[in-house]
Amino acid sequence: MTSQTYLRSVAASLLRLALKVAPQDSFGWGQAVFGELDYVEGDWPALAWAFGGAVVLTKHAMLSLILPGRKRTAINSGTSSWRLRSCLRFRSPLRSERANPKNENRMRPQRNGLPKWRHRYHQISRSVIY
Amino acid sequence: MKTPRLSPQTLLLLERFLSRPAAWRYGYELSRETGLKSGTLYPILMRLAEHSLLETKWVTTEDGVPPRHTYRLTPKGMELARATFVRSRSSRTTRQPALAGGSA
């Protein structure tokens, strides 16, 4: 174990701060990163270690703000932006309804060749405009 | 349960675990061996643990020092890792004759 220096205390503070904002499902591994900090050899590597952990914990925290109730899988810094994009990708109601076979009848072309929900939307938008 | 996505980093980590399958490993030790940073390593470890491929344990070393998290492959994890490496090795050996075929 190494002695406490200024850089190490900065690293520890950084991780403590990240742990405060970390969501519950990431808290365990945040503590694991913190537990290893004392064993990292060298002050700068210790700061880099803490910074890496803090960045991912913060990303998890931000993701939990956007998707509060959703079960999240562990993400790393390399894939987080991709996963975030895939989570936020626009899901058309047409696509999700088509995926469900029960909605087959609803999706059958009706009034003016438009499905029911689209026809209704068309009516509403027309009433607003005109 | 579904197996996790096996990225190159995950494979590297599984390879390190397979080198000493019975031993409990610390995160920093794994980071040094694989060259993975903490922000990459820990999410992978947690994902593997979520899929019951790794077992984890908290170890208290001294008073006043935070406990350390240790990891070890479960039998299921060992099986998956071995199967993955056998598959990757066999695909490598089947590719080689095709490459060597040009010189014959």
CSV table of N, CA, C and O in Angstrom, one decimal, chain A residues 4 7-23 26-40 45-58, chain B residues 38-39 42 66:
chain,number,residue,atom,x,y,z
A,4,GLN,N,-0.2,8.4,1.5
A,4,GLN,CA,-1.2,9.4,1.0
A,4,GLN,C,-0.5,10.7,0.6
A,4,GLN,O,0.3,11.3,1.3
A,7,LEU,N,-1.9,14.3,-4.7
A,7,LEU,CA,-2.6,13.7,-5.9
A,7,LEU,C,-3.5,12.6,-5.5
A,7,LEU,O,-4.6,12.5,-6.0
A,8,ARG,N,-3.1,11.8,-4.6
A,8,ARG,CA,-3.9,10.6,-4.1
A,8,ARG,C,-5.1,11.1,-3.4
A,8,ARG,O,-6.2,10.5,-3.6
A,9,SER,N,-5.0,12.2,-2.6
A,9,SER,CA,-6.2,12.7,-1.9
A,9,SER,C,-7.2,13.3,-2.9
A,9,SER,O,-8.4,13.2,-2.8
A,10,VAL,N,-6.6,13.9,-4.0
A,10,VAL,CA,-7.5,14.4,-5.1
A,10,VAL,C,-8.2,13.3,-5.7
A,10,VAL,O,-9.4,13.4,-6.0
A,11,ALA,N,-7.5,12.2,-6.0
A,11,ALA,CA,-8.1,11.0,-6.7
A,11,ALA,C,-9.2,10.4,-5.8
A,11,ALA,O,-10.3,10.1,-6.3
A,12,ALA,N,-8.9,10.3,-4.5
A,12,ALA,CA,-9.9,9.8,-3.6
A,12,ALA,C,-11.1,10.6,-3.5
A,12,ALA,O,-12.3,10.1,-3.5
A,13,SER,N,-10.9,12.0,-3.5
A,13,SER,CA,-12.1,12.9,-3.4
A,13,SER,C,-12.9,12.8,-4.7
A,13,SER,O,-14.1,12.8,-4.6
A,14,LEU,N,-12.2,12.7,-5.8
A,14,LEU,CA,-12.9,12.6,-7.1
A,14,LEU,C,-13.8,11.3,-7.1
A,14,LEU,O,-15.0,11.4,-7.5
A,15,LEU,N,-13.3,10.2,-6.6
A,15,LEU,CA,-14.1,9.0,-6.6
A,15,LEU,C,-15.2,9.1,-5.6
A,15,LEU,O,-16.3,8.6,-5.9
A,16,ARG,N,-14.9,9.7,-4.4
A,16,ARG,CA,-16.0,9.9,-3.4
A,16,ARG,C,-17.1,10.7,-4.0
A,16,ARG,O,-18.3,10.3,-3.8
A,17,LEU,N,-16.8,11.7,-4.7
A,17,LEU,CA,-17.8,12.6,-5.3
A,17,LEU,C,-18.6,11.8,-6.4
A,17,LEU,O,-19.8,11.9,-6.4
A,18,ALA,N,-17.9,11.0,-7.2
A,18,ALA,CA,-18.6,10.2,-8.2
A,18,ALA,C,-19.5,9.2,-7.5
A,18,ALA,O,-20.6,8.9,-8.0
A,19,LEU,N,-19.1,8.6,-6.4
A,19,LEU,CA,-19.9,7.6,-5.7
A,19,LEU,C,-21.2,8.3,-5.1
A,19,LEU,O,-22.2,7.6,-5.0
A,20,LYS,N,-21.1,9.5,-4.8
A,20,LYS,CA,-22.3,10.2,-4.3
A,20,LYS,C,-23.4,10.3,-5.3
A,20,LYS,O,-24.6,10.3,-5.0
A,21,VAL,N,-22.9,10.5,-6.6
A,21,VAL,CA,-24.0,10.7,-7.7
A,21,VAL,C,-24.3,9.4,-8.3
A,21,VAL,O,-25.2,9.3,-9.1
A,22,ALA,N,-23.5,8.3,-8.0
A,22,ALA,CA,-23.7,7.0,-8.7
A,22,ALA,C,-25.0,6.4,-8.4
A,22,ALA,O,-25.5,6.4,-7.3
A,23,PRO,N,-25.7,5.9,-9.4
A,23,PRO,CA,-26.9,5.1,-9.2
A,23,PRO,C,-26.7,3.8,-8.4
A,23,PRO,O,-25.5,3.4,-8.3
A,26,SER,N,-24.7,0.9,-9.9
A,26,SER,CA,-23.3,1.0,-10.2
A,26,SER,C,-22.4,1.3,-8.9
A,26,SER,O,-21.2,1.3,-9.0
A,27,PHE,N,-23.1,1.4,-7.8
A,27,PHE,CA,-22.5,1.8,-6.6
A,27,PHE,C,-21.4,0.7,-6.1
A,27,PHE,O,-20.3,1.0,-5.7
A,28,GLY,N,-21.8,-0.6,-6.3
A,28,GLY,CA,-21.0,-1.7,-5.9
A,28,GLY,C,-19.6,-1.6,-6.6
A,28,GLY,O,-18.6,-1.7,-5.9
A,29,TRP,N,-19.6,-1.5,-7.9
A,29,TRP,CA,-18.3,-1.5,-8.6
A,29,TRP,C,-17.6,-0.2,-8.4
A,29,TRP,O,-16.4,-0.2,-8.5
A,30,GLY,N,-18.3,0.9,-8.1
A,30,GLY,CA,-17.7,2.2,-7.8
A,30,GLY,C,-16.8,2.0,-6.5
A,30,GLY,O,-15.7,2.5,-6.4
A,31,GLN,N,-17.4,1.3,-5.5
A,31,GLN,CA,-16.7,1.0,-4.3
A,31,GLN,C,-15.5,0.1,-4.5
A,31,GLN,O,-14.5,0.3,-3.9
A,32,ALA,N,-15.7,-0.8,-5.5
A,32,ALA,CA,-14.5,-1.7,-5.8
A,32,ALA,C,-13.4,-0.9,-6.4
A,32,ALA,O,-12.2,-1.1,-6.1
A,33,VAL,N,-13.7,0.1,-7.3
A,33,VAL,CA,-12.6,0.9,-7.8
A,33,VAL,C,-12.0,1.7,-6.7
A,33,VAL,O,-10.7,1.8,-6.7
A,34,PHE,N,-12.8,2.2,-5.8
A,34,PHE,CA,-12.3,3.0,-4.7
A,34,PHE,C,-11.4,2.1,-3.8
A,34,PHE,O,-10.3,2.6,-3.3
A,35,GLY,N,-11.8,0.9,-3.6
A,35,GLY,CA,-11.0,0.0,-2.7
A,35,GLY,C,-9.6,-0.3,-3.3
A,35,GLY,O,-8.7,-0.6,-2.5
A,36,GLU,N,-9.5,-0.3,-4.6
A,36,GLU,CA,-8.2,-0.6,-5.3
A,36,GLU,C,-7.3,0.6,-5.3
A,36,GLU,O,-6.1,0.5,-5.6
A,37,LEU,N,-7.8,1.8,-5.1
A,37,LEU,CA,-7.1,3.0,-5.3
A,37,LEU,C,-5.8,3.1,-4.4
A,37,LEU,O,-4.7,3.5,-4.9
A,38,ASP,N,-5.9,2.6,-3.2
A,38,ASP,CA,-4.7,2.6,-2.3
A,38,ASP,C,-3.6,1.7,-2.8
A,38,ASP,O,-2.4,1.8,-2.4
A,39,TYR,N,-3.9,0.7,-3.7
A,39,TYR,CA,-2.9,-0.2,-4.1
A,39,TYR,C,-2.3,0.1,-5.5
A,39,TYR,O,-1.4,-0.6,-6.0
A,40,VAL,N,-2.8,1.2,-6.1
A,40,VAL,CA,-2.3,1.6,-7.4
A,40,VAL,C,-0.9,2.2,-7.2
A,40,VAL,O,-0.8,3.1,-6.4
A,45,PRO,N,-0.7,7.5,-11.9
A,45,PRO,CA,-1.6,6.3,-12.3
A,45,PRO,C,-2.8,6.2,-11.3
A,45,PRO,O,-3.9,5.8,-11.8
A,46,ALA,N,-2.7,6.6,-10.1
A,46,ALA,CA,-3.8,6.5,-9.1
A,46,ALA,C,-4.9,7.5,-9.5
A,46,ALA,O,-6.0,7.3,-9.5
A,47,LEU,N,-4.4,8.7,-10.0
A,47,LEU,CA,-5.3,9.8,-10.4
A,47,LEU,C,-6.1,9.3,-11.7
A,47,LEU,O,-7.3,9.5,-11.8
A,48,ALA,N,-5.3,8.7,-12.6
A,48,ALA,CA,-5.9,8.2,-13.8
A,48,ALA,C,-6.9,7.1,-13.5
A,48,ALA,O,-8.0,7.0,-14.1
A,49,TRP,N,-6.6,6.2,-12.6
A,49,TRP,CA,-7.5,5.2,-12.1
A,49,TRP,C,-8.8,5.7,-11.6
A,49,TRP,O,-9.9,5.3,-12.0
A,50,ALA,N,-8.7,6.7,-10.7
A,50,ALA,CA,-9.8,7.4,-10.1
A,50,ALA,C,-10.7,8.1,-11.2
A,50,ALA,O,-11.9,8.0,-11.2
A,51,PHE,N,-10.0,8.8,-12.1
A,51,PHE,CA,-10.6,9.5,-13.1
A,51,PHE,C,-11.4,8.6,-14.0
A,51,PHE,O,-12.6,8.9,-14.4
A,52,GLY,N,-10.8,7.5,-14.4
A,52,GLY,CA,-11.5,6.5,-15.3
A,52,GLY,C,-12.8,6.0,-14.7
A,52,GLY,O,-13.9,6.0,-15.3
A,53,GLY,N,-12.7,5.7,-13.4
A,53,GLY,CA,-13.9,5.2,-12.7
A,53,GLY,C,-14.9,6.2,-12.5
A,53,GLY,O,-16.1,6.0,-12.7
A,54,ALA,N,-14.5,7.5,-12.2
A,54,ALA,CA,-15.4,8.6,-11.9
A,54,ALA,C,-16.2,8.9,-13.2
A,54,ALA,O,-17.4,9.2,-13.1
A,55,VAL,N,-15.5,8.9,-14.3
A,55,VAL,CA,-16.1,9.3,-15.6
A,55,VAL,C,-17.3,8.3,-15.9
A,55,VAL,O,-18.4,8.7,-16.2
A,56,VAL,N,-17.0,7.0,-15.7
A,56,VAL,CA,-18.0,6.0,-16.0
A,56,VAL,C,-19.2,6.0,-15.0
A,56,VAL,O,-20.3,5.9,-15.4
A,57,LEU,N,-18.8,6.3,-13.8
A,57,LEU,CA,-19.9,6.4,-12.7
A,57,LEU,C,-20.8,7.6,-13.0
A,57,LEU,O,-22.0,7.5,-12.9
A,58,THR,N,-20.2,8.7,-13.5
A,58,THR,CA,-21.0,9.9,-13.8
A,58,THR,C,-21.9,9.6,-15.0
A,58,THR,O,-23.0,10.0,-15.1
B,38,SER,N,-9.5,1.4,-15.6
B,38,SER,CA,-10.6,1.1,-14.6
B,38,SER,C,-12.0,1.3,-15.2
B,38,SER,O,-12.9,0.5,-14.9
B,39,GLY,N,-12.1,2.3,-16.0
B,39,GLY,CA,-13.4,2.6,-16.6
B,39,GLY,C,-13.9,1.6,-17.6
B,39,GLY,O,-15.1,1.5,-17.9
B,42,TYR,N,-13.9,-2.4,-14.9
B,42,TYR,CA,-15.0,-2.7,-14.0
B,42,TYR,C,-16.4,-3.0,-14.5
B,42,TYR,O,-17.0,-3.9,-14.1
B,66,PRO,N,-10.2,0.7,2.8
B,66,PRO,CA,-11.4,0.2,2.2
B,66,PRO,C,-11.3,-1.3,1.8
B,66,PRO,O,-10.1,-1.7,1.4
